[in-house]
Amino acid sequence: MDLQTRALHEGYTKDSQGTMAVPIYQTTAYEFNSVEHAADLFSLKQLGNIYTRLNNPTTDVFEKRFASLEGGEAALATSSGMSATFFAIVNATAAGENIVCAKQLYGGSLTLNTHTLKRFGIEARYFDVHDMSSLESLIDDKTRVIFFESLTNPSIDVADIEAITKIADKYGILSVVDNTVATPVLCRPFEFGADIVVHSASKYTTGQGLAIGGILVERKNLVEKLRSNPRYEHFNNPDPSYHGLIYVNIGLPPFTLRARLSLSRDLGAVLSPFNSWLFIQGIETLSLRMKEHSKNALALAEFLESHPKVKKVNYPGLKSNANYKNAQKYFDGGECSGLLSFEVASLQEATKIVDATKLYSLVVNIGDSKSIITHPASTTHQQLNEQELIACGVPSGLIRISCGLESIKDLIDDMKQALEA
Ligand SMILES: *Cc1c(COP(=O)(O)O)cnc(C)c1O
């Protein structure tokens, strides 16, 4: 079935009441039929509900539905996009090992990888997402993950997914792709060889800026890459924390199984059933919204490109953009989501424009149905000096837009009056 049909139906069987909307199972725990039943659930002889830190029927629908949209085998929902990324990395990597990451990353992922993981003894090495030789030179026998974003936030680059996953396969390393900005509607990294996909559901998945959440998805047949792979001995040897379970041997998707049984159990970054329910509502309209976000963003980008006050527009849907070819290859219909940025002459000019817009809210979020404007140099990248700003692709005159679902005429009119104010 097509993605839009699965977005409405996948993973939910109506209960005895015939409930059309997926019910919110707002509960901490579940009753067992007998001691034997409880023991069977704990030993995985039988699969079922134990405790909401491990699983929940509402969250289960969100996980099954999202896994289906990505074309994956299984998923684990988490309390935020950051915890999904953290789980994906530490599920594969231990102290003394390293990960290789694109340097064009979301700010939170950069600080996680560079600073927080370092305190866990995990080293992050950075490659330029457009330079495959720099990637290969960073890999050694301690590398456990190659991590990158399909459509990068905030630099708005499009990764050559196939080139990167080919290198990961050559060395038997897991590739982890953050697909938050593109969403599975526009791009499905598993079709280009990725092993794990992570998301912040806080952006386009909720779609209306309603909740923080995340999800980690495992591709089909990942067990074959993990089995007997010397980089991932903890999937191939008995887990002493789970009475000797060997994850690759029990016929369930091993990566999400371990993330659930070990990481969710011990770290507890679990999604609330209510937020799962909100994300299920969001998924129902995700494909309709992504088409409109993309259409609006392209029209706004074209307007900005024609305006004399604008030095440069970054949007992969523009023919003038360096990422145009990758966008045509990896994104359905060449549609590029709602994220764009543009550069004006100076910090003063940028500040004036941001303050003069009326329809764009000054907010550090993306993927809302309402349009959002941000000035990275004075907010998310405030601690950097002028040289550092230029080095990470965020000059002080750069303005980022998350283009919403308002009428495009109103969005262009408001931007025009702000530029000319
Ligand atoms: C927002 C974002 C995250 C972090 O997600 P949270 O849900 O805010 O924790 C990770 N990656 C990308 C690309 C994001 O835009």
CSV table of N, CA and C in Angstrom, one decimal, residues 377 381-396:
chain,number,residue,atom,x,y,z
A,377,ALA,N,23.0,33.8,14.4
A,377,ALA,CA,24.1,34.4,15.0
A,377,ALA,C,23.8,35.1,16.4
A,381,HIS,N,23.8,30.2,17.8
A,381,HIS,CA,25.2,30.3,17.5
A,381,HIS,C,25.9,31.5,18.2
A,382,GLN,N,25.2,32.1,19.2
A,382,GLN,CA,25.6,33.3,19.8
A,382,GLN,C,27.1,33.3,20.4
A,383,GLN,N,27.5,32.1,20.9
A,383,GLN,CA,28.8,32.0,21.5
A,383,GLN,C,30.0,32.0,20.5
A,384,LEU,N,29.7,32.0,19.2
A,384,LEU,CA,30.8,32.0,18.3
A,384,LEU,C,31.2,33.4,17.8
A,385,ASN,N,32.5,33.6,17.5
A,385,ASN,CA,32.9,34.9,17.0
A,385,ASN,C,32.8,34.9,15.5
A,386,GLU,N,33.0,36.0,14.8
A,386,GLU,CA,32.8,36.2,13.4
A,386,GLU,C,33.4,35.2,12.5
A,387,GLN,N,34.7,34.8,12.8
A,387,GLN,CA,35.4,33.8,12.1
A,387,GLN,C,34.8,32.4,12.2
A,388,GLU,N,34.5,32.1,13.5
A,388,GLU,CA,33.9,30.8,13.8
A,388,GLU,C,32.5,30.7,13.1
A,389,LEU,N,31.8,31.8,13.1
A,389,LEU,CA,30.5,31.8,12.4
A,389,LEU,C,30.6,31.5,10.9
A,390,ILE,N,31.6,32.1,10.3
A,390,ILE,CA,31.8,31.9,8.9
A,390,ILE,C,32.2,30.4,8.6
A,391,ALA,N,33.1,29.9,9.5
A,391,ALA,CA,33.6,28.6,9.4
A,391,ALA,C,32.5,27.5,9.4
A,392,CYS,N,31.5,27.7,10.3
A,392,CYS,CA,30.5,26.7,10.4
A,392,CYS,C,29.3,27.1,9.5
A,393,GLY,N,29.5,28.0,8.5
A,393,GLY,CA,28.4,28.3,7.6
A,393,GLY,C,27.3,29.1,8.1
A,394,VAL,N,27.5,29.9,9.2
A,394,VAL,CA,26.5,30.7,9.7
A,394,VAL,C,26.9,32.2,9.8
A,395,PRO,N,27.1,32.9,8.7
A,395,PRO,CA,27.5,34.3,8.7
A,395,PRO,C,26.5,35.1,9.5
A,396,SER,N,26.9,36.3,10.0
A,396,SER,CA,26.0,37.0,10.9
A,396,SER,C,24.8,37.6,10.2
